[in-house]
Amino acid sequence: MDRLAYDIVVVGGGAAGLRAAIAAAESDPKLTIGLVSKVYPMRSHTVSAEGGTAAVMRDYDNLELHALDTIKGSDYLADQDAVEFFVAHCPQEIVQLDHWGLPWSRDGDGKIEQRAFGGMSVKRTCFAADKIGFHILHTLFQTSMKYPQIVRHDEWFVTDLIVENGAAAGVVALDIRRGELSYINAKAVVLATGGAGRVYEFTTNGFIKTGDGMALAYRAGVPLKDMEMVQFHPTCLPGTGILITEAARGEGGTLINKNGERFMKTYLPGKMELGPRDILSRSEIQEIREGRGFEGPHGAYLGLDLRHLGEKAIDERLPMVRELAEKYLGLDPIHEPIPVRPGQHYIMGGVSTNLHGETNVPGLYAVGEAACVTINGANRLGSNSLSECLVFGTATGLSAAAYAKKRGWPRGTAAKEALAKEEGRIFGGLMKHEVGKESVAAIRKEMQQIMDRDVGIFRDEKGLTDACAKLATLRQRFVDVGVADKDRVFNTELTQALELDFMLDVAQAIAWSALNRRESRGAHSRTDHTTRDDANYLKHSLAYRGDGAPRIDYLPVTITKWQPQARKY
């Protein structure tokens, strides 16, 4: 067992975690920073982002317009002070990445090129072909290696937070390669573990997106904010859930039904395919329900048509789109439309934080998709998420560094007690349970199917009530889950069980938050409460973990200058 200590522990090696670690390291070279990631950082989910990252970089654009687009896109559930902070800091993050060597796509004048994205009034999305996440992650990872004070613990899985005298004091983590638990003392802990898409069955998210950081904070007494706000992306490949980037529509791609019609003219004639994701996803489901979808081996779908763009444009600006279509569907988008349908993509909610990543537990911070700051409200605009990781990664890293410099080292027995508790729970419990009564795979599949069916694009009281009851039963059944593989080294069955434990907490927070919001707003679409209700629900939901169902409370939305209006495009 290792006994480690760092001034700051960052949990998660994606864009948000790396940016926070770099900002902390640059603020004071004397600070020590532990970067703990359950995968090698270059396998973090940031690598999957394709389309681009938003920032005001041209004379035709301005900060007020970016803010208004974001707030309108959020269906007025975004905190406007957070949005104003966000848009003001986006441009400098783009320039910083440029200085660190990110190979942006550029126009004829050598300026960073920008493309159109859904819900944006102007071309605001900076890009690097259609592989921006790959390039951002490479750039940040390589930059982080300049700082010897950032010490990585790759393939370490954090299972618990250490809390001493009401403040965060480190983490307990499983070294997956050795199969050993260790505690890591810290003056500040930053959670940057990404989203929780794997609580759904049909999702664009990789298998590592299991809500770990959300559940860790939730169990430490931090509320999860706006968890009912789950984004479904309109263009996913049937069968796999692989994302076809919004950049394909930004470059001029169109959505067609089986009759060859651009059906978005019926639903959103002003923006067509460049409308917000929530509206596009609902429109697609409506087309399918009314019998205008294509039929395929994985059910009904619509077509994403790029044929009119031509081979040269597709190969220069959307090479990965062509590669994905050829590899996973056996078709060439130069000659055939790409089959697409909506799939879970992003969690707008997360660990409740302020502008600087601070939670209600001193010394505990969260950032990126794991956090809810909140700039996304009820619907995130495409290309704002990578910018969010960068802007708030910087802010959170600086805030955690300032806190750590003022705080003394934890001196109590909380770390040893937390470690002993985790060893009993994991090695004395999960690893020793009788195998056969309950399995990880069976409970996980039931959870995902419940979420897809009842907590999906369209929701109602009956379905949500049923989902909450069934998820509670799954939570109870989990205590009987056993692990057949008793070897501690690289025990993926064990890590999947621990991830499922986290996901069940997150799924309950989503379902109960959705049940209690009896209106339709952004991505939260209730068929039994079809209109937005500002009188009763212009507020953030806060889910607090309890012995049974989560306790749902509320927090006012911060309005600075943009009064809520009807959301029209």
Coordinates of C-alpha atoms in Angstrom, one line a residue:
M1 CA 0.0 0.0 0.0
D2 CA 1.3 3.4 -1.0
R3 CA 0.9 6.4 1.3
L4 CA 1.0 9.4 -1.0
A5 CA 0.5 13.2 -0.5
Y6 CA 0.1 16.1 -2.9
D7 CA -1.0 19.7 -2.4
I8 CA -3.7 19.0 -5.0
V9 CA -5.2 15.8 -6.4
V10 CA -6.9 16.1 -9.8
V11 CA -9.1 13.1 -10.6
G12 CA -9.5 12.7 -14.3
G13 CA -7.0 13.1 -17.2
G14 CA -9.2 14.6 -19.9
A15 CA -9.3 18.3 -21.1
A16 CA -10.7 19.7 -17.8
G17 CA -8.4 17.8 -15.5
L18 CA -5.3 18.5 -17.5
R19 CA -6.1 22.2 -17.9
A20 CA -6.7 22.5 -14.1
A21 CA -3.5 20.7 -13.4
I22 CA -1.5 23.0 -15.8
A23 CA -3.1 26.1 -14.4
A24 CA -2.3 25.1 -10.8
A25 CA 1.3 24.2 -11.7
E26 CA 1.8 27.5 -13.5
S27 CA 0.5 29.5 -10.6
D28 CA 3.2 28.2 -8.2
P29 CA 6.1 25.8 -9.1
K30 CA 6.3 24.7 -5.5
L31 CA 2.9 23.1 -5.5
T32 CA 2.7 19.3 -6.0
I33 CA -0.1 17.9 -8.1
G34 CA -1.2 14.3 -8.4
L35 CA -3.1 13.5 -11.6
V36 CA -5.1 10.3 -11.0
S37 CA -6.9 8.8 -14.0
K38 CA -8.5 5.4 -14.4
V39 CA -7.2 5.3 -18.0
Y40 CA -4.1 6.5 -19.7
P41 CA -4.9 10.2 -20.2
M42 CA -4.8 10.0 -23.9
R43 CA -7.7 7.6 -23.7
S44 CA -9.8 10.1 -21.9
H45 CA -13.1 10.8 -23.6
T46 CA -12.1 14.3 -24.7
V47 CA -10.4 12.5 -27.6
S48 CA -13.8 11.6 -29.0
A49 CA -14.9 15.3 -29.6
E50 CA -15.0 16.0 -33.3
G51 CA -16.6 19.3 -34.3
G52 CA -14.9 22.2 -32.6
T53 CA -14.7 24.6 -29.6
A54 CA -16.5 28.0 -29.4
A55 CA -15.0 31.4 -28.9
V56 CA -15.5 35.0 -30.2
M57 CA -12.6 35.5 -32.6
R58 CA -13.9 37.7 -35.4
D59 CA -15.1 41.3 -35.8
Y60 CA -18.6 40.0 -37.0
D61 CA -19.0 38.4 -33.5
N62 CA -19.1 39.7 -30.0
L63 CA -19.3 38.5 -26.4
E64 CA -22.9 39.6 -25.8
L65 CA -24.0 37.6 -28.8
H66 CA -22.2 34.4 -27.6
A67 CA -23.7 34.9 -24.2
L68 CA -27.2 35.4 -25.6
D69 CA -27.0 32.3 -27.8
T70 CA -25.8 30.2 -24.9
I71 CA -28.5 31.5 -22.5
K72 CA -31.3 31.1 -25.2
G73 CA -30.0 27.7 -26.0
S74 CA -30.2 26.8 -22.3
D75 CA -33.9 27.7 -22.3
Y76 CA -33.0 30.4 -19.8
L77 CA -31.8 27.9 -17.1
A78 CA -28.2 29.0 -17.4
D79 CA -26.7 31.2 -14.7
Q80 CA -26.0 34.4 -16.6
D81 CA -23.1 35.5 -14.5
A82 CA -21.4 32.2 -15.2
V83 CA -22.1 32.6 -19.0
E84 CA -20.7 36.1 -19.0
F85 CA -17.5 34.8 -17.3
F86 CA -17.3 31.9 -19.7
V87 CA -17.6 33.8 -23.0
A88 CA -15.2 36.5 -21.8
H89 CA -12.5 33.9 -21.2
C90 CA -13.0 31.6 -24.2
P91 CA -10.8 33.6 -26.7
Q92 CA -7.7 33.6 -24.5
E93 CA -8.0 29.8 -24.2
I94 CA -8.0 29.4 -27.9
V95 CA -4.9 31.6 -28.3
Q96 CA -3.2 29.7 -25.5
L97 CA -3.7 26.3 -27.2
D98 CA -2.4 27.9 -30.4
H99 CA 0.8 29.0 -28.5
W100 CA 1.1 25.4 -27.2
G101 CA 1.0 24.1 -30.7
L102 CA -2.5 22.9 -31.5
P103 CA -2.8 22.5 -35.3
W104 CA -5.9 24.6 -35.9
S105 CA -7.6 24.6 -39.4
R106 CA -6.9 28.0 -40.9
D107 CA -8.4 30.2 -43.5
G108 CA -6.5 31.8 -46.5
D109 CA -5.2 34.6 -44.3
G110 CA -3.8 32.2 -41.7
K111 CA -6.4 32.9 -39.1
I112 CA -8.0 30.1 -37.1
E113 CA -11.0 29.1 -39.1
Q114 CA -14.5 29.0 -37.6
R115 CA -17.6 27.0 -38.7
A116 CA -21.3 27.2 -38.0
F117 CA -22.8 25.1 -35.2
G118 CA -26.3 24.6 -34.0
G119 CA -27.9 27.4 -32.0
M120 CA -25.0 29.8 -32.8
S121 CA -25.9 33.1 -34.6
V122 CA -22.7 33.3 -36.5
K123 CA -19.7 31.1 -37.3
R124 CA -18.0 30.8 -33.9
T125 CA -16.7 27.3 -33.7
C126 CA -12.9 26.9 -34.0
F127 CA -11.8 23.5 -35.4
A128 CA -9.1 21.2 -36.5
A129 CA -10.7 19.3 -39.3
D130 CA -13.2 17.1 -37.4
K131 CA -10.7 15.8 -34.8
I132 CA -10.6 18.7 -32.3
G133 CA -10.8 16.6 -29.2
F134 CA -7.9 14.5 -30.3
H135 CA -5.8 17.6 -30.9
I136 CA -6.8 19.4 -27.7
L137 CA -6.0 16.3 -25.6
H138 CA -2.6 15.8 -27.3
T139 CA -1.7 19.5 -26.8
L140 CA -2.7 19.6 -23.1
F141 CA -1.1 16.2 -22.3
Q142 CA 2.2 17.2 -24.0
T143 CA 2.1 20.6 -22.2
S144 CA 1.5 18.9 -18.8
M145 CA 4.7 16.9 -19.3
K146 CA 6.7 20.2 -19.0
Y147 CA 5.8 20.4 -15.3
P148 CA 7.7 17.9 -13.1
Q149 CA 5.5 18.8 -10.2
I150 CA 2.5 17.1 -12.0
V151 CA 2.9 13.4 -11.0
R152 CA 0.6 11.0 -12.9
H153 CA -1.1 7.9 -11.5
D154 CA -2.4 6.3 -14.7
E155 CA -5.0 3.4 -14.4
W156 CA -5.8 4.3 -10.8
F157 CA -9.5 4.3 -10.0
V158 CA -10.7 6.6 -7.2
T159 CA -13.3 4.8 -5.1
D160 CA -13.9 7.2 -2.3
L161 CA -13.2 10.8 -1.1
I162 CA -11.5 11.4 2.2
V163 CA -13.3 14.0 4.3
E164 CA -11.7 15.3 7.5
N165 CA -13.4 17.8 9.8
G166 CA -15.9 18.6 7.0
A167 CA -13.2 19.3 4.4
A168 CA -11.8 17.3 1.5
A169 CA -8.5 15.7 2.5
G170 CA -7.7 13.3 -0.4
V171 CA -8.9 10.2 -2.1
V172 CA -8.8 6.4 -1.8
A173 CA -7.8 4.8 -5.1
L174 CA -7.4 1.4 -6.6
D175 CA -4.2 0.8 -8.6
I176 CA -5.8 -1.3 -11.3
R177 CA -2.5 -2.8 -12.4
R178 CA -1.5 -4.0 -9.0
G179 CA -4.9 -4.6 -7.5
E180 CA -4.1 -2.6 -4.4
L181 CA -5.9 0.2 -2.6
S182 CA -4.0 3.3 -1.4
Y183 CA -4.9 6.6 0.1
I184 CA -3.6 9.9 -1.3
N185 CA -3.7 12.8 1.1
A186 CA -4.3 16.3 -0.4
K187 CA -5.2 19.8 0.7
A188 CA -7.5 20.1 -2.3
V189 CA -9.3 17.6 -4.6
V190 CA -10.5 18.4 -8.1
L191 CA -13.1 16.1 -9.7
A192 CA -12.8 16.1 -13.5
T193 CA -14.1 12.6 -14.4
G194 CA -16.5 13.6 -17.2
G195 CA -20.1 12.6 -17.7
A196 CA -22.3 9.6 -17.0
G197 CA -23.7 8.6 -20.4
R198 CA -23.3 4.9 -19.7
V199 CA -26.4 5.0 -17.5
Y200 CA -28.1 4.8 -20.9
E201 CA -27.9 2.0 -23.3
F202 CA -27.8 3.9 -26.6
T203 CA -25.1 6.6 -26.1
T204 CA -22.2 8.3 -27.8
N205 CA -20.2 7.9 -24.6
G206 CA -17.3 5.5 -24.2
F207 CA -17.4 2.8 -21.5
I208 CA -15.4 4.9 -19.1
K209 CA -18.2 7.6 -18.8
T210 CA -19.8 6.2 -15.6
G211 CA -20.4 9.3 -13.4
D212 CA -17.6 8.5 -11.0
G213 CA -16.9 12.0 -9.9
M214 CA -20.6 12.9 -9.6
A215 CA -21.2 9.9 -7.4
L216 CA -18.1 10.6 -5.2
A217 CA -19.2 14.2 -4.5
Y218 CA -22.9 13.1 -4.1
R219 CA -21.8 10.6 -1.4
A220 CA -19.7 13.4 0.3
G221 CA -22.8 15.6 0.7
V222 CA -22.6 17.7 -2.4
P223 CA -25.8 18.1 -4.3
L224 CA -26.1 17.2 -8.0
K225 CA -27.6 20.1 -9.9
D226 CA -29.9 19.9 -12.9
M227 CA -29.5 16.2 -13.4
E228 CA -32.7 15.9 -15.3
M229 CA -31.1 17.9 -18.1
V230 CA -29.7 15.1 -20.4
Q231 CA -28.7 16.0 -23.9
F232 CA -29.5 13.6 -26.8
H233 CA -27.5 14.2 -30.0
P234 CA -29.5 14.0 -33.2
T235 CA -26.8 12.2 -35.4
C236 CA -25.6 8.9 -34.0
L237 CA -25.0 5.7 -36.0
P238 CA -27.7 3.1 -35.3
G239 CA -26.5 0.0 -33.6
T240 CA -23.3 1.5 -32.2
G241 CA -24.2 5.0 -31.0
I242 CA -21.0 6.4 -32.6
L243 CA -21.3 10.2 -33.0
I244 CA -21.4 11.9 -36.4
T245 CA -20.3 15.4 -35.5
E246 CA -22.5 18.4 -35.7
A247 CA -19.8 19.8 -37.9
A248 CA -21.3 17.7 -40.7
R249 CA -24.4 19.9 -40.5
G250 CA -22.2 23.0 -39.9
E251 CA -20.5 22.3 -43.3
G252 CA -23.9 22.1 -45.0
G253 CA -25.1 18.5 -44.4
T254 CA -28.9 18.1 -44.5
L255 CA -31.3 15.7 -42.7
I256 CA -33.8 13.8 -44.9
N257 CA -36.6 11.4 -44.3
K258 CA -37.4 8.3 -46.4
N259 CA -39.3 10.5 -48.9
G260 CA -36.1 12.5 -49.5
E261 CA -37.6 15.6 -47.7
R262 CA -35.5 18.0 -45.6
F263 CA -38.0 17.6 -42.7
M264 CA -36.5 20.3 -40.5
K265 CA -38.4 22.8 -42.6
T266 CA -41.5 21.6 -40.9
Y267 CA -40.1 22.0 -37.3
L268 CA -37.6 24.8 -37.4
P269 CA -37.6 26.7 -40.8
G270 CA -35.5 29.5 -39.5
K271 CA -32.5 27.4 -38.5
M272 CA -33.2 24.0 -40.2
E273 CA -30.3 21.6 -39.4
L274 CA -28.5 24.2 -37.4
G275 CA -31.1 24.3 -34.6
P276 CA -30.3 23.3 -31.0
R277 CA -29.8 19.6 -30.4
D278 CA -32.9 19.1 -28.2
I279 CA -35.2 20.4 -30.9
L280 CA -33.5 18.4 -33.6
S281 CA -33.7 15.2 -31.6
R282 CA -37.4 15.6 -30.8
S283 CA -38.1 16.4 -34.5
E284 CA -36.4 13.2 -35.6
I285 CA -38.4 11.1 -33.1
Q286 CA -41.6 12.8 -34.4
E287 CA -40.7 11.9 -38.0
I288 CA -40.0 8.3 -37.1
R289 CA -43.3 8.0 -35.1
E290 CA -45.2 9.4 -38.0
G291 CA -43.8 6.7 -40.3
R292 CA -41.3 8.8 -42.3
G293 CA -38.2 7.1 -41.1
F294 CA -36.1 4.5 -43.0
E295 CA -36.2 1.0 -41.7
G296 CA -32.9 -0.8 -40.9
P297 CA -31.6 -3.8 -38.9
H298 CA -31.4 -1.6 -35.8
G299 CA -34.8 0.0 -36.2
A300 CA -36.0 3.2 -37.7
Y301 CA -33.6 6.1 -38.7
L302 CA -33.2 9.2 -40.7
G303 CA -30.6 10.2 -43.3
L304 CA -27.7 12.7 -43.0
D305 CA -27.0 13.7 -46.6
L306 CA -23.5 15.1 -47.4
R307 CA -23.5 14.1 -51.1
H308 CA -23.9 17.7 -52.4
L309 CA -20.8 18.8 -50.5
G310 CA -18.5 16.9 -52.8
E311 CA -15.5 14.6 -52.2
K312 CA -12.9 17.4 -51.8
A313 CA -14.8 19.2 -49.1
I314 CA -15.6 16.0 -47.2
D315 CA -12.0 14.8 -47.3
E316 CA -10.6 18.2 -46.2
R317 CA -13.1 19.2 -43.5
L318 CA -14.9 16.0 -42.5
P319 CA -12.4 13.2 -43.0
M320 CA -13.3 11.3 -39.8
V321 CA -17.0 11.4 -40.7
R322 CA -16.2 9.6 -44.0
E323 CA -13.9 7.1 -42.1
L324 CA -16.6 6.3 -39.5
A325 CA -19.3 5.8 -42.2
E326 CA -17.1 3.5 -44.2
K327 CA -15.7 1.5 -41.3
Y328 CA -18.9 1.0 -39.3
L329 CA -21.6 1.1 -41.9
G330 CA -19.8 0.1 -45.1
L331 CA -21.0 3.1 -47.0
D332 CA -19.3 6.1 -48.5
P333 CA -21.1 9.5 -47.6
I334 CA -19.9 10.9 -51.0
H335 CA -22.5 8.6 -52.6
E336 CA -25.0 7.7 -49.9
P337 CA -26.8 9.4 -47.0
I338 CA -25.5 8.3 -43.5
P339 CA -28.1 6.6 -41.3
V340 CA -28.6 8.5 -38.0
R341 CA -30.9 8.6 -35.0
P342 CA -30.8 10.4 -31.7
G343 CA -28.7 9.0 -28.8
Q344 CA -27.7 10.1 -25.3
H345 CA -24.7 12.4 -25.5
Y346 CA -24.1 14.8 -22.6
I347 CA -25.2 15.5 -19.0
M348 CA -25.9 19.2 -18.6
G349 CA -26.2 18.7 -14.8
G350 CA -23.5 17.5 -12.4
V351 CA -21.7 18.4 -9.2
S352 CA -23.0 21.8 -8.0
T353 CA -20.2 24.4 -8.2
N354 CA -19.6 28.1 -8.4
L355 CA -17.6 29.9 -11.1
H356 CA -14.3 28.7 -9.5
G357 CA -15.2 25.1 -9.3
E358 CA -15.9 25.3 -5.5
T359 CA -18.5 23.0 -3.9
N360 CA -20.2 23.2 -0.5
V361 CA -17.4 20.9 0.9
P362 CA -14.3 23.0 1.5
G363 CA -11.3 21.9 -0.5
L364 CA -13.5 19.9 -3.0
Y365 CA -13.8 21.2 -6.6
A366 CA -15.4 19.9 -9.8
V367 CA -15.0 20.9 -13.4
G368 CA -16.0 19.8 -16.9
E369 CA -18.9 17.6 -17.7
A370 CA -18.7 16.2 -14.1
A371 CA -19.6 19.6 -12.8
C372 CA -22.6 22.0 -13.2
V373 CA -21.4 25.6 -13.1
T374 CA -24.0 26.2 -14.7
I375 CA -23.6 27.6 -18.3
N376 CA -25.6 24.9 -20.1
G377 CA -28.9 25.0 -18.3
A378 CA -31.5 22.9 -20.0
N379 CA -29.6 22.5 -23.3
R380 CA -25.9 22.8 -24.2
L381 CA -25.0 24.4 -27.5
G382 CA -22.5 22.3 -29.5
S383 CA -18.9 23.4 -29.2
N384 CA -19.4 25.1 -25.8
S385 CA -18.3 22.0 -23.9
L386 CA -14.6 21.9 -24.9
S387 CA -14.4 25.7 -24.2
E388 CA -16.1 25.0 -20.8
C389 CA -13.4 22.5 -19.9
L390 CA -10.7 25.0 -20.8
V391 CA -12.1 28.1 -19.2
F392 CA -13.3 26.5 -16.0
G393 CA -10.4 24.1 -15.9
T394 CA -8.1 27.2 -15.7
A395 CA -10.4 28.9 -13.1
T396 CA -10.7 25.8 -11.0
G397 CA -7.0 25.0 -11.1
L398 CA -6.1 28.5 -9.9
S399 CA -8.8 28.4 -7.2
A400 CA -7.6 25.0 -5.9
A401 CA -4.0 26.2 -5.9
A402 CA -4.9 29.3 -3.9
Y403 CA -6.8 27.2 -1.4
A404 CA -4.1 24.6 -1.0
K405 CA -1.4 27.3 -0.4
K406 CA -3.5 28.5 2.6
R407 CA -4.4 25.2 4.1
G408 CA -2.3 23.0 6.3
W409 CA -1.9 19.2 5.9
P410 CA -4.7 17.0 7.2
R411 CA -3.3 15.4 10.4
G412 CA -6.2 13.2 11.6
T413 CA -7.0 9.5 11.0
A414 CA -9.6 10.0 8.3
A415 CA -7.4 8.7 5.5
K416 CA -6.6 5.4 7.3
E417 CA -10.3 5.0 8.3
A418 CA -11.4 5.6 4.7
L419 CA -8.9 3.1 3.4
A420 CA -10.0 0.5 5.9
K421 CA -13.6 1.1 5.0
E422 CA -12.9 0.7 1.3
E423 CA -10.9 -2.4 1.7
G424 CA -13.8 -4.0 3.7
R425 CA -16.3 -2.9 1.1
I426 CA -14.4 -4.0 -1.9
F427 CA -12.1 -6.9 -0.9
G428 CA -14.2 -8.1 2.0
G429 CA -17.5 -7.5 0.3
L430 CA -17.7 -7.4 -3.5
M431 CA -14.8 -9.8 -4.0
K432 CA -16.1 -12.4 -1.5
H433 CA -19.8 -12.3 -2.4
E434 CA -21.3 -15.6 -3.8
V435 CA -21.4 -15.4 -7.5
G436 CA -24.6 -16.1 -9.4
K437 CA -27.3 -14.4 -7.4
E438 CA -26.9 -11.0 -9.0
S439 CA -24.5 -10.0 -11.9
V440 CA -23.1 -6.7 -12.9
A441 CA -24.1 -7.2 -16.5
A442 CA -27.7 -8.0 -15.7
I443 CA -28.3 -5.0 -13.4
R444 CA -26.5 -2.7 -15.7
K445 CA -28.6 -3.7 -18.7
E446 CA -31.8 -3.3 -16.7
M447 CA -30.7 0.1 -15.5
Q448 CA -29.8 1.3 -19.1
Q449 CA -33.1 0.0 -20.5
I450 CA -35.1 1.7 -17.8
M451 CA -33.3 5.0 -18.5
D452 CA -33.7 4.7 -22.3
R453 CA -37.4 3.9 -22.0
D454 CA -38.6 6.2 -19.3
V455 CA -36.0 8.9 -18.8
G456 CA -35.2 9.6 -22.5
I457 CA -36.2 12.2 -25.0
F458 CA -39.9 12.2 -24.1
R459 CA -41.0 11.7 -20.4
D460 CA -44.2 11.5 -18.4
E461 CA -45.3 11.0 -14.8
K462 CA -46.1 7.4 -15.1
G463 CA -42.9 6.4 -16.8
L464 CA -40.7 8.5 -14.4
T465 CA -42.5 7.1 -11.3
D466 CA -42.0 3.6 -12.6
A467 CA -38.3 4.3 -13.4
C468 CA -37.7 5.7 -9.9
A469 CA -39.3 2.6 -8.3
K470 CA -37.3 0.1 -10.5
L471 CA -34.0 2.0 -10.0
A472 CA -34.6 1.7 -6.2
T473 CA -35.0 -2.0 -6.6
L474 CA -31.8 -2.3 -8.6
R475 CA -30.0 -0.3 -5.9
Q476 CA -31.2 -2.9 -3.4
R477 CA -30.2 -5.8 -5.6
F478 CA -26.7 -4.5 -6.1
V479 CA -25.8 -5.5 -2.5
D480 CA -25.9 -9.1 -3.7
V481 CA -23.6 -8.6 -6.7
G482 CA -20.6 -10.9 -6.7
V483 CA -17.4 -10.9 -8.7
A484 CA -16.4 -14.2 -10.3
D485 CA -12.8 -13.1 -11.0
K486 CA -10.9 -13.3 -7.7
D487 CA -7.6 -12.1 -9.1
R488 CA -6.8 -8.5 -8.0
V489 CA -4.6 -7.7 -11.0
F490 CA -6.4 -5.8 -13.8
N491 CA -9.7 -7.1 -12.6
T492 CA -12.0 -5.4 -15.1
E493 CA -15.0 -7.2 -13.6
L494 CA -14.3 -5.6 -10.3
T495 CA -13.9 -2.1 -11.7
Q496 CA -17.2 -2.5 -13.7
A497 CA -19.0 -3.4 -10.4
L498 CA -17.6 -0.3 -8.8
E499 CA -18.6 1.8 -11.8
L500 CA -22.1 0.3 -11.7
D501 CA -22.4 1.3 -8.0
F502 CA -21.7 4.9 -9.0
M503 CA -24.0 4.8 -12.0
L504 CA -27.0 3.6 -9.9
D505 CA -26.6 6.7 -7.7
V506 CA -26.4 9.0 -10.7
A507 CA -29.4 7.3 -12.5
Q508 CA -31.6 7.8 -9.4
A509 CA -30.6 11.5 -9.2
I510 CA -31.5 11.9 -12.9
A511 CA -34.9 10.1 -12.6
W512 CA -36.0 11.8 -9.4
S513 CA -35.0 15.3 -10.6
A514 CA -36.9 14.6 -13.9
L515 CA -40.0 13.4 -12.0
N516 CA -40.1 16.5 -9.8
R517 CA -39.7 19.0 -12.7
R518 CA -43.3 19.1 -14.0
E519 CA -42.7 21.3 -17.1
S520 CA -41.0 21.1 -20.5
R521 CA -37.7 23.0 -20.8
G522 CA -34.8 22.4 -23.2
A523 CA -33.9 18.7 -23.2
H524 CA -36.4 17.9 -20.5
S525 CA -39.6 17.2 -22.5
R526 CA -42.7 16.1 -20.6
T527 CA -45.6 14.9 -22.7
D528 CA -47.9 15.5 -19.7
H529 CA -46.5 19.1 -19.0
T530 CA -45.8 20.4 -22.4
T531 CA -45.0 24.0 -21.7
R532 CA -42.2 25.9 -20.0
D533 CA -43.3 27.1 -16.5
D534 CA -41.2 30.0 -15.4
A535 CA -43.5 30.8 -12.5
N536 CA -42.7 27.5 -10.8
Y537 CA -39.6 26.1 -12.4
L538 CA -37.2 28.9 -13.3
K539 CA -34.8 27.3 -10.9
H540 CA -32.1 24.7 -10.6
S541 CA -32.9 21.3 -9.1
L542 CA -30.5 20.0 -6.4
A543 CA -30.5 16.3 -5.7
Y544 CA -29.1 15.3 -2.2
R545 CA -28.3 11.7 -1.5
G546 CA -30.3 10.0 1.2
D547 CA -30.9 6.5 2.6
G548 CA -33.7 6.0 0.1
A549 CA -34.8 8.3 -2.6
P550 CA -32.8 11.5 -3.3
R551 CA -34.1 14.7 -1.6
I552 CA -34.9 17.3 -4.3
D553 CA -34.4 21.0 -3.5
Y554 CA -34.1 24.1 -5.6
L555 CA -31.9 27.1 -6.2
P556 CA -32.8 30.3 -8.1
V557 CA -31.4 30.9 -11.5
T558 CA -29.0 34.0 -11.7
I559 CA -30.4 36.6 -14.1
T560 CA -28.2 39.5 -15.0
K561 CA -29.5 41.2 -18.1
W562 CA -31.4 38.7 -20.3
Q563 CA -35.0 38.3 -19.1
P564 CA -36.5 34.9 -20.0
Q565 CA -38.5 35.0 -23.3
A566 CA -40.1 32.4 -25.6
R567 CA -37.4 30.4 -27.2
K568 CA -37.9 30.9 -30.9
Y569 CA -35.5 30.4 -33.8

